[in-house]
JSON list of C-alpha atoms in Angstrom, two decimals:
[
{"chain": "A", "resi": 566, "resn": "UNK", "atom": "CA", "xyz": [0.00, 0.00, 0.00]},
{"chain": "A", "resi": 567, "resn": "UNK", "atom": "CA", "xyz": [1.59, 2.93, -1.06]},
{"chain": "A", "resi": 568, "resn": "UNK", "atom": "CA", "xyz": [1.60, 6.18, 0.67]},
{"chain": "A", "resi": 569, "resn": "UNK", "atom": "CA", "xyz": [-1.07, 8.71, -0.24]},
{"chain": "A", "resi": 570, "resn": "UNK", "atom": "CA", "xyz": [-0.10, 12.23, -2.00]},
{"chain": "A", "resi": 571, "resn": "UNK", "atom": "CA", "xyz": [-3.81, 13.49, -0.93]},
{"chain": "A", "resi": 572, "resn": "UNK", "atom": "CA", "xyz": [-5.27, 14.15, 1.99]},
{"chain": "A", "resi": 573, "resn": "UNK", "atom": "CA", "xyz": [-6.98, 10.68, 2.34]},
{"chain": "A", "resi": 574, "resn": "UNK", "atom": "CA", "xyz": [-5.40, 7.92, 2.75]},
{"chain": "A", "resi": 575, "resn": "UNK", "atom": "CA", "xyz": [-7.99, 4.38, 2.73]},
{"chain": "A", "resi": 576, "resn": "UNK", "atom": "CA", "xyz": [-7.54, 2.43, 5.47]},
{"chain": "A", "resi": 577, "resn": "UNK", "atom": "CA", "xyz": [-6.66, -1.50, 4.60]},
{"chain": "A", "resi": 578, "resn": "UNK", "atom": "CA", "xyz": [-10.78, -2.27, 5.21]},
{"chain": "A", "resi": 579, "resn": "UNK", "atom": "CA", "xyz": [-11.14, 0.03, 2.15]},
{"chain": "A", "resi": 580, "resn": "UNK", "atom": "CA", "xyz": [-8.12, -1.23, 0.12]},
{"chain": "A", "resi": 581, "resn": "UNK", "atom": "CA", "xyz": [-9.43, -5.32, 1.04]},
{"chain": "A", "resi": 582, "resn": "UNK", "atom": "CA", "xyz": [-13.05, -4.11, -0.08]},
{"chain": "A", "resi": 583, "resn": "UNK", "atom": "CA", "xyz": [-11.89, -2.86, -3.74]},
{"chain": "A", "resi": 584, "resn": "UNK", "atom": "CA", "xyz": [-9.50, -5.37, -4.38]},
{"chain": "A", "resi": 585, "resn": "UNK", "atom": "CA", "xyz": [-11.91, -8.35, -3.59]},
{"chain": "A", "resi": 586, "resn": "UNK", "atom": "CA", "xyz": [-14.94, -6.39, -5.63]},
{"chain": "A", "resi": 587, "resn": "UNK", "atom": "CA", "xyz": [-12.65, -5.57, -8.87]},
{"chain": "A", "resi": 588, "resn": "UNK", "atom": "CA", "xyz": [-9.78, -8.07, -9.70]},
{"chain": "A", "resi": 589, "resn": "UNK", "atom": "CA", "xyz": [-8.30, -6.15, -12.21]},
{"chain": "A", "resi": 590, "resn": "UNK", "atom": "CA", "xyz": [-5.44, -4.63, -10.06]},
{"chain": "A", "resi": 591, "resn": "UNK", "atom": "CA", "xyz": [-5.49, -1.61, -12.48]},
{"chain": "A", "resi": 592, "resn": "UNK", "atom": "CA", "xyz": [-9.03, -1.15, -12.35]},
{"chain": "A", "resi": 593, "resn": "UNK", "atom": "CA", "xyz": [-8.99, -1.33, -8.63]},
{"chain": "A", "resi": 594, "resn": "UNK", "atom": "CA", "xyz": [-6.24, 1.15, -8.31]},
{"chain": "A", "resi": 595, "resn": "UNK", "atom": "CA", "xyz": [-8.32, 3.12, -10.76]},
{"chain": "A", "resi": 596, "resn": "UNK", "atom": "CA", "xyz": [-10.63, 3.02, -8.54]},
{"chain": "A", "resi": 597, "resn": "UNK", "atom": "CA", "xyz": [-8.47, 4.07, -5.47]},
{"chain": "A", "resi": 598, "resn": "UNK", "atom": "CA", "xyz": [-7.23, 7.00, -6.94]},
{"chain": "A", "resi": 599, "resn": "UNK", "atom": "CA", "xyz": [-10.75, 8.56, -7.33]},
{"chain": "A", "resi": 600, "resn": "UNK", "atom": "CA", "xyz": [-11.60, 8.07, -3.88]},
{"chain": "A", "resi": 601, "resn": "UNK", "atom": "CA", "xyz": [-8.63, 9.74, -3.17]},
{"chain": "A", "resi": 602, "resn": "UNK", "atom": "CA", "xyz": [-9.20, 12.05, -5.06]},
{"chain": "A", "resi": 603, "resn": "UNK", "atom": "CA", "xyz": [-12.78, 13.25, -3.77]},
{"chain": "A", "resi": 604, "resn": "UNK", "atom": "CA", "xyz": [-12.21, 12.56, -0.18]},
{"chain": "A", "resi": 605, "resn": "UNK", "atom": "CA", "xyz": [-8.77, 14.75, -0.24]},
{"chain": "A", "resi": 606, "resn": "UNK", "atom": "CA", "xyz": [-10.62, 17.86, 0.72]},
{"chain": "A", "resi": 607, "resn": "UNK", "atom": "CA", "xyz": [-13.25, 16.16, 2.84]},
{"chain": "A", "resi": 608, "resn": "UNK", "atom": "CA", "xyz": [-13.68, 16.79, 7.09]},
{"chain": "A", "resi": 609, "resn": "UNK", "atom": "CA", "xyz": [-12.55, 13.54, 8.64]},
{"chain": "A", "resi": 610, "resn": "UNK", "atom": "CA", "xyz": [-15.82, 12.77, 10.18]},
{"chain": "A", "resi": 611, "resn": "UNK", "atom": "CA", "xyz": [-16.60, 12.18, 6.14]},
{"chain": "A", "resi": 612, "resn": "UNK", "atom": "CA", "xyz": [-13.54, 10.05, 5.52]},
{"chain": "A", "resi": 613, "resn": "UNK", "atom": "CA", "xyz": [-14.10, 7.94, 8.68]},
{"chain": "A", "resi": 614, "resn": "UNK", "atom": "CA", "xyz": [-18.35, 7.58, 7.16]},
{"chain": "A", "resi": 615, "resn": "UNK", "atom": "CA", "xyz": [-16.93, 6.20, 3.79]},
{"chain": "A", "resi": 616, "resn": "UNK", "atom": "CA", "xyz": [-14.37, 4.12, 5.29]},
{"chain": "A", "resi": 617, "resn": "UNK", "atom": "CA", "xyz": [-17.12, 2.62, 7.38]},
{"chain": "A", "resi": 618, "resn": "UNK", "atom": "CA", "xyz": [-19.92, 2.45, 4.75]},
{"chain": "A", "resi": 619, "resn": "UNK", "atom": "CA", "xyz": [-17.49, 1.03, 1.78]},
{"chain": "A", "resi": 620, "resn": "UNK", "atom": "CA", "xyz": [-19.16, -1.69, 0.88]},
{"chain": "A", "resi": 621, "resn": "UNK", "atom": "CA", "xyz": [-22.51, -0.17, 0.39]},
{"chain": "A", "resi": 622, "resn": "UNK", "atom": "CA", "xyz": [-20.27, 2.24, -1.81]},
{"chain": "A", "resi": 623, "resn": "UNK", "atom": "CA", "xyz": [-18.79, -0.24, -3.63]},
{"chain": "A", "resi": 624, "resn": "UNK", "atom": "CA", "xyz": [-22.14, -2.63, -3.65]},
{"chain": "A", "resi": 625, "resn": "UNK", "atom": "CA", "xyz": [-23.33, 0.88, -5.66]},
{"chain": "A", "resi": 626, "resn": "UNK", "atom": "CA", "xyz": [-20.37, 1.25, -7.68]},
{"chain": "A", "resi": 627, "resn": "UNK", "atom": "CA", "xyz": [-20.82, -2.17, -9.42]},
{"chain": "A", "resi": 628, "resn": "UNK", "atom": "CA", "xyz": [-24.10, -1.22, -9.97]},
{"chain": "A", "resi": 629, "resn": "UNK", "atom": "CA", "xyz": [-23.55, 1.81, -12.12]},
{"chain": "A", "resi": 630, "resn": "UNK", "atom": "CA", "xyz": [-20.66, 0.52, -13.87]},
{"chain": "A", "resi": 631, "resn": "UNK", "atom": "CA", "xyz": [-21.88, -2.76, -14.73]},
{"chain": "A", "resi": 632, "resn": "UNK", "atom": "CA", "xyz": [-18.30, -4.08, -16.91]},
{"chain": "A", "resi": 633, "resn": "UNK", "atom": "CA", "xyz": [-14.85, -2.90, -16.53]},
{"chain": "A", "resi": 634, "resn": "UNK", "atom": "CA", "xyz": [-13.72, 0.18, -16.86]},
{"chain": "A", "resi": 635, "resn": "UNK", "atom": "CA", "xyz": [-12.18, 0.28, -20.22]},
{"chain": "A", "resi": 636, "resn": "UNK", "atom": "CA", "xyz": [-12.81, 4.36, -21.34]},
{"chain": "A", "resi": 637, "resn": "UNK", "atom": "CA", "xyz": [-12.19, 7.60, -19.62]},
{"chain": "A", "resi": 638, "resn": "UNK", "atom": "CA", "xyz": [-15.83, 8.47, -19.86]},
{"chain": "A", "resi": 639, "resn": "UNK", "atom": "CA", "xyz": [-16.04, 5.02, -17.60]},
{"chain": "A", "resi": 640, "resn": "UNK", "atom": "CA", "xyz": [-13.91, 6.41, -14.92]},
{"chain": "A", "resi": 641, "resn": "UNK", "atom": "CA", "xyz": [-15.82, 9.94, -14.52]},
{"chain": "A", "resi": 642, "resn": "UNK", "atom": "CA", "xyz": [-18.57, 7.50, -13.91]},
{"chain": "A", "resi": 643, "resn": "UNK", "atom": "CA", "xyz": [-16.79, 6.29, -11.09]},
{"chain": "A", "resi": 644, "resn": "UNK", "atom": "CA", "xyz": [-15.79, 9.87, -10.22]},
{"chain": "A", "resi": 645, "resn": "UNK", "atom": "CA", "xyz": [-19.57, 10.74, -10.20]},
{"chain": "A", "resi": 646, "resn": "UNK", "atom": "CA", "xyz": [-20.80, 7.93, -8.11]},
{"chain": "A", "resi": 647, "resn": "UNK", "atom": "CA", "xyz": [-18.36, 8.18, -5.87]},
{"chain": "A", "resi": 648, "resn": "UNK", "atom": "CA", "xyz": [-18.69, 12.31, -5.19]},
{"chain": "A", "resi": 649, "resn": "UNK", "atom": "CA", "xyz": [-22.68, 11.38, -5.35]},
{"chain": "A", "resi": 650, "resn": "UNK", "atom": "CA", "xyz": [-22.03, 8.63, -2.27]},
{"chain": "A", "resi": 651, "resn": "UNK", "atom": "CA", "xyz": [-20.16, 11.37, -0.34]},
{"chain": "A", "resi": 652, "resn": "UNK", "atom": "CA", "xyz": [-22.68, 13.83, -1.10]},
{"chain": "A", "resi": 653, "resn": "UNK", "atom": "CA", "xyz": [-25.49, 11.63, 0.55]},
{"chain": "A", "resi": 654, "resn": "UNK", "atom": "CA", "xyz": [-23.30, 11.39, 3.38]},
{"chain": "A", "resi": 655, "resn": "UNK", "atom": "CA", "xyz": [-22.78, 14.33, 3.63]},
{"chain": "A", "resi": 656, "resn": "UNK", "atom": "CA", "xyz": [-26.15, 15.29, 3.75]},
{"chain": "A", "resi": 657, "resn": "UNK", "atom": "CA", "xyz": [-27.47, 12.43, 5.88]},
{"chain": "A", "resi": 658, "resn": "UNK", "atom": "CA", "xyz": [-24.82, 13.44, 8.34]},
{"chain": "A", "resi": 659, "resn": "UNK", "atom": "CA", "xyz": [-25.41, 17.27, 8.53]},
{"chain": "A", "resi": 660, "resn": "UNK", "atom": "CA", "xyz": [-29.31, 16.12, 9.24]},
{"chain": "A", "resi": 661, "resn": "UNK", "atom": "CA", "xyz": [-27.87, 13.92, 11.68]},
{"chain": "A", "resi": 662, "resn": "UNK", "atom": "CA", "xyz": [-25.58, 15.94, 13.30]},
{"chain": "A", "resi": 663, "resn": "UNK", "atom": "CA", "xyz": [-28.66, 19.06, 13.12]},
{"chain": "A", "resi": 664, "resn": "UNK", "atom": "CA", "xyz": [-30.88, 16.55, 15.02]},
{"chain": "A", "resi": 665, "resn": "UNK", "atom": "CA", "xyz": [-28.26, 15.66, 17.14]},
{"chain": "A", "resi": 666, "resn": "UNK", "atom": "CA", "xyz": [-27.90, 20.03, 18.30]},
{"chain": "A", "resi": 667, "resn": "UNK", "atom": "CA", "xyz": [-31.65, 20.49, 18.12]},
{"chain": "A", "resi": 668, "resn": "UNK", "atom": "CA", "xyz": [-31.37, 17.64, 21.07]},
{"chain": "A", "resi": 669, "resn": "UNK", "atom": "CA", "xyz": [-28.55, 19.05, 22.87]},
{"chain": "A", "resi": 670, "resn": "UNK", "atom": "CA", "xyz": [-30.12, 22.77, 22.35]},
{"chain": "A", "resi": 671, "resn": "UNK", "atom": "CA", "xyz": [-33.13, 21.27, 24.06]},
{"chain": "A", "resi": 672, "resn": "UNK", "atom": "CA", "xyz": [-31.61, 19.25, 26.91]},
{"chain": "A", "resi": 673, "resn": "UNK", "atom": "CA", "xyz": [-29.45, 22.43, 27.54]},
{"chain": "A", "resi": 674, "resn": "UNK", "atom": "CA", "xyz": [-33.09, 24.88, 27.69]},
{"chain": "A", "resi": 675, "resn": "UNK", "atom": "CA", "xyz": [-34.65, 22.08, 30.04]},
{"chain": "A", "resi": 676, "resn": "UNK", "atom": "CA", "xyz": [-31.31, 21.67, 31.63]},
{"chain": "A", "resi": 677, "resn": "UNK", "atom": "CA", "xyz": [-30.87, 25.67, 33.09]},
{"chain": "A", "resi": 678, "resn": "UNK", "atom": "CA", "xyz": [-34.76, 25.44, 33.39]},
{"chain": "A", "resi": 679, "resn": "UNK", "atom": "CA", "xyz": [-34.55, 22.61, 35.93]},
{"chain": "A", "resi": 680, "resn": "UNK", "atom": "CA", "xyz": [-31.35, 24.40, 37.66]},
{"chain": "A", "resi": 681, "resn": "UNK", "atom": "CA", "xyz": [-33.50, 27.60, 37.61]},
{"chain": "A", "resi": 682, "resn": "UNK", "atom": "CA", "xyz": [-36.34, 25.59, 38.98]},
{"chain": "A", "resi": 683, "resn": "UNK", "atom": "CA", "xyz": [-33.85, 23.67, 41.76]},
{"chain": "A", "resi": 684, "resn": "UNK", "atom": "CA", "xyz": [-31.95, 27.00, 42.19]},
{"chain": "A", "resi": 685, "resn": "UNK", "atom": "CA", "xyz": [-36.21, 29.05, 42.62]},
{"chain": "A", "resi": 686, "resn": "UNK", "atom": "CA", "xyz": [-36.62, 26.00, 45.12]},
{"chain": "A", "resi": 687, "resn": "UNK", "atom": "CA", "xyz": [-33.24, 26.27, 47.63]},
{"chain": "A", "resi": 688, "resn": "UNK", "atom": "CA", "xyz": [-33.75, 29.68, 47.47]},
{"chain": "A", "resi": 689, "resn": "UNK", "atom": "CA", "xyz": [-37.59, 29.44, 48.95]},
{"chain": "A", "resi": 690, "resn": "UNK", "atom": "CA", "xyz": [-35.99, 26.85, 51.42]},
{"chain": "A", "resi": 691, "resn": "UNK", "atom": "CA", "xyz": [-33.27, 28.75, 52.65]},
{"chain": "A", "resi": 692, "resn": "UNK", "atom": "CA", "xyz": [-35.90, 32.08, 52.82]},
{"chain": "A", "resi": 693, "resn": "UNK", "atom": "CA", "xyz": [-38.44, 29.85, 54.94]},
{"chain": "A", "resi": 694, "resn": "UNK", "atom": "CA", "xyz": [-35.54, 28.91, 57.26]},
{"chain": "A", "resi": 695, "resn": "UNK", "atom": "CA", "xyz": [-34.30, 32.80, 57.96]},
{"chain": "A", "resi": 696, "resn": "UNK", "atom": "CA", "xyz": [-37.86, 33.30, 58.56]},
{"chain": "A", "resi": 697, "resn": "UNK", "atom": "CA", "xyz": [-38.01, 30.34, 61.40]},
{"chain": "A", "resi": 698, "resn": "UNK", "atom": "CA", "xyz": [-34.82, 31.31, 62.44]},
{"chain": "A", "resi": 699, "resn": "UNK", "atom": "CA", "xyz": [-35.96, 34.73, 63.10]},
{"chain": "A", "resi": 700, "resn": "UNK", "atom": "CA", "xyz": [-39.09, 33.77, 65.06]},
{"chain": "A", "resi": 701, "resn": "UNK", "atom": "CA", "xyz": [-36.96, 31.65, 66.93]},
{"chain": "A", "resi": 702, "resn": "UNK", "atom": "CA", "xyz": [-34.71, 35.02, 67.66]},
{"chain": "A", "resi": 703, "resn": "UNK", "atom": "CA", "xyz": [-37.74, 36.88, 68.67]},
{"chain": "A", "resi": 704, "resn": "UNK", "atom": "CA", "xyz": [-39.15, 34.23, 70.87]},
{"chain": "A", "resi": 705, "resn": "UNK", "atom": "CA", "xyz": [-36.25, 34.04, 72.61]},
{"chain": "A", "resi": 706, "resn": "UNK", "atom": "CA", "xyz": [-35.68, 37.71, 73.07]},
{"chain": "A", "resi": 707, "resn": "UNK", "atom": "CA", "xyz": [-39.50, 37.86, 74.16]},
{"chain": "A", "resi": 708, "resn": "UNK", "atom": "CA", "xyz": [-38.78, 35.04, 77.01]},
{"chain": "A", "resi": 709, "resn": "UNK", "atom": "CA", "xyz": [-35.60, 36.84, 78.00]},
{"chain": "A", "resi": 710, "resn": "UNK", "atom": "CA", "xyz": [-37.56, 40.07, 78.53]},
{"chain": "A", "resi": 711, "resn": "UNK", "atom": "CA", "xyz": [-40.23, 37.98, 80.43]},
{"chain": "A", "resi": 712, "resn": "UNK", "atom": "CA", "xyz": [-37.38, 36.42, 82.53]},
{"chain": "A", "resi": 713, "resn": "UNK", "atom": "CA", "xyz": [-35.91, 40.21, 83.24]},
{"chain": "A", "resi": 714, "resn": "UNK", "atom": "CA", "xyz": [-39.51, 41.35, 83.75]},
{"chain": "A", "resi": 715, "resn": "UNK", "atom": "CA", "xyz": [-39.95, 38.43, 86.67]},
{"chain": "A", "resi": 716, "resn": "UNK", "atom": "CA", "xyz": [-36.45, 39.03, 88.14]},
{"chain": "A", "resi": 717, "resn": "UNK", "atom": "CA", "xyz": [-37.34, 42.71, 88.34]},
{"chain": "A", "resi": 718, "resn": "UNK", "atom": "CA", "xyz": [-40.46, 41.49, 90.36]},
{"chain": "A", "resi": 719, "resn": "UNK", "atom": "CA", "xyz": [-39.10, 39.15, 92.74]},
{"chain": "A", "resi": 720, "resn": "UNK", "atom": "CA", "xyz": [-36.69, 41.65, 93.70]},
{"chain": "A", "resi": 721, "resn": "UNK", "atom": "CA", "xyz": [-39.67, 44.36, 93.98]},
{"chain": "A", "resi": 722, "resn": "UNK", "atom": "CA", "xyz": [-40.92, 41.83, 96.31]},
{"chain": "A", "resi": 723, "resn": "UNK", "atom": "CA", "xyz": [-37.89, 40.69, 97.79]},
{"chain": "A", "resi": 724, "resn": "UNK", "atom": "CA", "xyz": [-37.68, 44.95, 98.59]},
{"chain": "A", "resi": 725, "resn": "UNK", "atom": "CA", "xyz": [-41.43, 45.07, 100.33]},
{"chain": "A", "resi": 726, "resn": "UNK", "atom": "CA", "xyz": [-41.28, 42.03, 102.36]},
{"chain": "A", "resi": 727, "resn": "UNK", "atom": "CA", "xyz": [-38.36, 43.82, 103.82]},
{"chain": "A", "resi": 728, "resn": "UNK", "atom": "CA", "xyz": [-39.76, 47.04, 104.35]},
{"chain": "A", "resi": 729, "resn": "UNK", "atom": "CA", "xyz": [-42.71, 45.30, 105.72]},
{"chain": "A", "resi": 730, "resn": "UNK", "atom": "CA", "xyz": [-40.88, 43.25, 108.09]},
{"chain": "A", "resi": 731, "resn": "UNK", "atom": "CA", "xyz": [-38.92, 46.27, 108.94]},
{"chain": "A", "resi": 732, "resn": "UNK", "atom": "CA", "xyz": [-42.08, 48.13, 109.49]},
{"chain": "A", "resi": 733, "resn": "UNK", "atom": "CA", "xyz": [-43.80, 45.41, 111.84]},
{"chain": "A", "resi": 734, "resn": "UNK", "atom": "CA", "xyz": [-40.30, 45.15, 114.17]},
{"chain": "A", "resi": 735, "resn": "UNK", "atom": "CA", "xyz": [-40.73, 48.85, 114.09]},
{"chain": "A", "resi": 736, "resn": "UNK", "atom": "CA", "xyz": [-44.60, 48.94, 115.21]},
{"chain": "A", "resi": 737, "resn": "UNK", "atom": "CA", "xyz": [-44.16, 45.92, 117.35]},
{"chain": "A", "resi": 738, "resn": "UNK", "atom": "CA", "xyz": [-41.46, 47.70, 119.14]},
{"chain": "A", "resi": 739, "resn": "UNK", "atom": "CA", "xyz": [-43.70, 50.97, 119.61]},
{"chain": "A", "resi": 740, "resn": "UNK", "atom": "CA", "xyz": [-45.95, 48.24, 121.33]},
{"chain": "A", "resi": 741, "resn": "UNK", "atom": "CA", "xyz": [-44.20, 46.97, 123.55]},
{"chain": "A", "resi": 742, "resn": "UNK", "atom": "CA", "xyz": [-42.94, 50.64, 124.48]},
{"chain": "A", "resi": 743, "resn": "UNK", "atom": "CA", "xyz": [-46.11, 51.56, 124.97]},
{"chain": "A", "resi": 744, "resn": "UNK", "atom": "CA", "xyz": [-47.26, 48.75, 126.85]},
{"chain": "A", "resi": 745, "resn": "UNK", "atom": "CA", "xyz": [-44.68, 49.01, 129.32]},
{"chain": "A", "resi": 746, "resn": "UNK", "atom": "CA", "xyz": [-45.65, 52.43, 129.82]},
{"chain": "A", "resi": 747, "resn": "UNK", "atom": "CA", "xyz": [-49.04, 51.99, 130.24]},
{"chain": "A", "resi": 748, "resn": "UNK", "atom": "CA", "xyz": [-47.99, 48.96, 133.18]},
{"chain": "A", "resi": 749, "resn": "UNK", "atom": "CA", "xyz": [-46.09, 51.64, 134.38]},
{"chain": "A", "resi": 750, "resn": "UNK", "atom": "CA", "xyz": [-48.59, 54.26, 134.90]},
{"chain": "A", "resi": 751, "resn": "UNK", "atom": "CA", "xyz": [-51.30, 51.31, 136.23]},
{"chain": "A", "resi": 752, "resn": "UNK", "atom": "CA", "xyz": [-48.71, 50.17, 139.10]},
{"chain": "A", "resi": 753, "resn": "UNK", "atom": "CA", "xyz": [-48.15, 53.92, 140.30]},
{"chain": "A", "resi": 754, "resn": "UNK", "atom": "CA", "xyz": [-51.82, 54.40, 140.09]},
{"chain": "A", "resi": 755, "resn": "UNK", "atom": "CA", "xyz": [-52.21, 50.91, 142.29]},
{"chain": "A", "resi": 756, "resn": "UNK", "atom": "CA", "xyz": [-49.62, 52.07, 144.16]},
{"chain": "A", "resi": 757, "resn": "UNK", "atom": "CA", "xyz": [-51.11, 55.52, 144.87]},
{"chain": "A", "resi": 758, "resn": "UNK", "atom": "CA", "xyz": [-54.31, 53.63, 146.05]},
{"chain": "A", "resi": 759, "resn": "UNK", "atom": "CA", "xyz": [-52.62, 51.74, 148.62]},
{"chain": "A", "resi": 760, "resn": "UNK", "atom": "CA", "xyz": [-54.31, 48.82, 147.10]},
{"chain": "A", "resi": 761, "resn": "UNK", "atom": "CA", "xyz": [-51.72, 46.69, 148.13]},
{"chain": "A", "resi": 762, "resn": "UNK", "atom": "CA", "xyz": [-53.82, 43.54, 148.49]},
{"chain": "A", "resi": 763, "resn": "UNK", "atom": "CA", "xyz": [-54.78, 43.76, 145.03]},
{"chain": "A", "resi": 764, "resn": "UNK", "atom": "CA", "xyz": [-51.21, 44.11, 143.70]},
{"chain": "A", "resi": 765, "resn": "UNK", "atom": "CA", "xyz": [-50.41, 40.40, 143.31]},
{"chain": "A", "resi": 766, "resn": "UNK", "atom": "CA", "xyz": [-53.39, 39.76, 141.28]},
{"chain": "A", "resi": 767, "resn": "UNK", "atom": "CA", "xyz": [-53.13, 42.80, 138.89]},
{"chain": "A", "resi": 768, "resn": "UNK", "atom": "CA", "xyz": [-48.97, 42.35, 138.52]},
{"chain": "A", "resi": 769, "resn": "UNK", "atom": "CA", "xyz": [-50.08, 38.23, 137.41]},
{"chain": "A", "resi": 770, "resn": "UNK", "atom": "CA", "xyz": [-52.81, 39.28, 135.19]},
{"chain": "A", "resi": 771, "resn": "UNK", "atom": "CA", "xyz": [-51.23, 42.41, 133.60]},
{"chain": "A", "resi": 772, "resn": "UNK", "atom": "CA", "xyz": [-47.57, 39.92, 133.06]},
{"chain": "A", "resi": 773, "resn": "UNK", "atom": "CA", "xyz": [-49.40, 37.20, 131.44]},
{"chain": "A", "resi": 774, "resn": "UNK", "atom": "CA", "xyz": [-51.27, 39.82, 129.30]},
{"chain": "A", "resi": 775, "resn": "UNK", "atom": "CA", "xyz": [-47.90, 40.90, 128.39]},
{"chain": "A", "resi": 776, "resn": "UNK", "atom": "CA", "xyz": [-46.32, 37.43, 127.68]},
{"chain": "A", "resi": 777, "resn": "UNK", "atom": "CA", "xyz": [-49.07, 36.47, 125.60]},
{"chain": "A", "resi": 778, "resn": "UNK", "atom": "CA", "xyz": [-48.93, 39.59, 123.00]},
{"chain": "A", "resi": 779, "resn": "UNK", "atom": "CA", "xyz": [-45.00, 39.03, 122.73]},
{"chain": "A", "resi": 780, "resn": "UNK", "atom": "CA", "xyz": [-45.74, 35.19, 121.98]},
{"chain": "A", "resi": 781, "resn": "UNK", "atom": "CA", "xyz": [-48.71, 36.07, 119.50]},
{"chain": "A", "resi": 782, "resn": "UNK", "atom": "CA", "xyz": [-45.64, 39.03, 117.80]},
{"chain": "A", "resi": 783, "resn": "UNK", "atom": "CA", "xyz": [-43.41, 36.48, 117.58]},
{"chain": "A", "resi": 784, "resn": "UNK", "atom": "CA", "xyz": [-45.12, 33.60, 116.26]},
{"chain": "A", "resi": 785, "resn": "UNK", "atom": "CA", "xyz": [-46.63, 36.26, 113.57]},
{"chain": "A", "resi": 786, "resn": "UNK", "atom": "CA", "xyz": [-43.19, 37.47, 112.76]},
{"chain": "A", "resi": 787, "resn": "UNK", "atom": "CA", "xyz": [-41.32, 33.32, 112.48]},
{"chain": "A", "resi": 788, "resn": "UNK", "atom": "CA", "xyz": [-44.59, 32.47, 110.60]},
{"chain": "A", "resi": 789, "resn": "UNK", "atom": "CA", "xyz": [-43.82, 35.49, 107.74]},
{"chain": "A", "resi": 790, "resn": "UNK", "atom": "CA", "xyz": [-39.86, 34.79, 107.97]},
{"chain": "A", "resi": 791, "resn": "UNK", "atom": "CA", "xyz": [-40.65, 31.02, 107.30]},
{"chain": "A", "resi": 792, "resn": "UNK", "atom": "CA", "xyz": [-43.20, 31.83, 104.17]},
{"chain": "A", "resi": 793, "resn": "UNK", "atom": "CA", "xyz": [-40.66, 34.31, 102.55]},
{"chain": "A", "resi": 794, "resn": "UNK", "atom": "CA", "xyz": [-37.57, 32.12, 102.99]}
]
């Protein structure tokens, strides 16, 4: 096999095809040279369709030719049939290869449609989560003011029982003062009287008057320490 001046060279499937077809080794090379010569300016998507459909070429060939090729009018036959095979090709192949970008012009449109659509989607997602999130935030915020709002009244409270206690020692005090004064005056009145035989019995009375309204104070006061603690 000799090495092509063109720019196609058949490939040994082609070369084994025309040989076996034509016998005649000059009619075959005949033959060879055409193809050469029409596929020399071809793409090589072409050149790789004829070297894969040769036979169908060749089956056509035969048809046309019908005897040897004896004349030069014979060989533009060949010249003719072959240009008209890669023509077809050609053609069949550009539909092909149109179908073929109609399909990937489609599945690219439905393609960034369904990223659009995914994208539209995690985009809602993310948007409903912020807006959880937030609410989450502002329930928070709202149960640390209501924990701020209940320390502030415990310590309101804390702040009256403690001026309230203060305020009952105070008053309980004044009591006592006062009831000591008014034993005080009632013993110099006795006194004064010369009710002496009556003294026992008015000191007992008036002391266990006196004991019983410190017990009552201070069982009222441990009773309101005990309940605040």
């Amino acid at each position: 096999m000799e090495t092509s001046n063109y720019g196609y060279e058949p490939n040994k499937r082609v070369y084994d095809a025309i040989y076996a077809n034509f016998p005649d080794k000059k009619q075959a090379d005949t033959i060879i040279f055409v193809f050469k010569q029409a596929l020399s300016e071809q793409k090589e998507f072409i050149k790789q369709t004829i070297n894969n459909n040769i036979q169908e070429i060749i089956y056509h060939l035969k048809a046309e030719l019908g005897q040897e090729l004896s004349t030069k009018k014979d060989l533009e036959v060949v010249r003719v049939v072959i240009e008209k095979e890669i023509a077809e090709l050609k053609t069949e192949l550009e539909k092909r290869f149109s179908r073929l970008d109609k399909k990937v012009d489609n599945s690219k449109t439905e393609l960034k449609e369904d990223i659009i659509a995914v994208e539209n989607r995690l985009n809602e997602k993310i948007t409903s989560v912020d807006i959880r999130l937030t609410r989450v935030e502002e329930k928070i915020e709202g149960l640390e003011d209501k924990v701020d709002r209940l320390d502030t009244k415990i310590d309101n409270v804390r702040t009256e029982l403690k001026e309230d206690i203060n305020e009952k020692f105070q008053t309980l005090d004044k009591k006592i003062d006062t009831l000591f004064q008014t034993l005080d005056k009632k013993i110099d009145t006795l006194l004064s009287s010369n009710f002496n035989d009556k003294i026992g019995a008015f000191k007992f009375k008036i002391i266990a008057w006196i004991g019983g309204s410190i017990i009552i104070g201070f069982g009222l006061l441990g009773s309101m320490l005990k309940f605040f603690h």
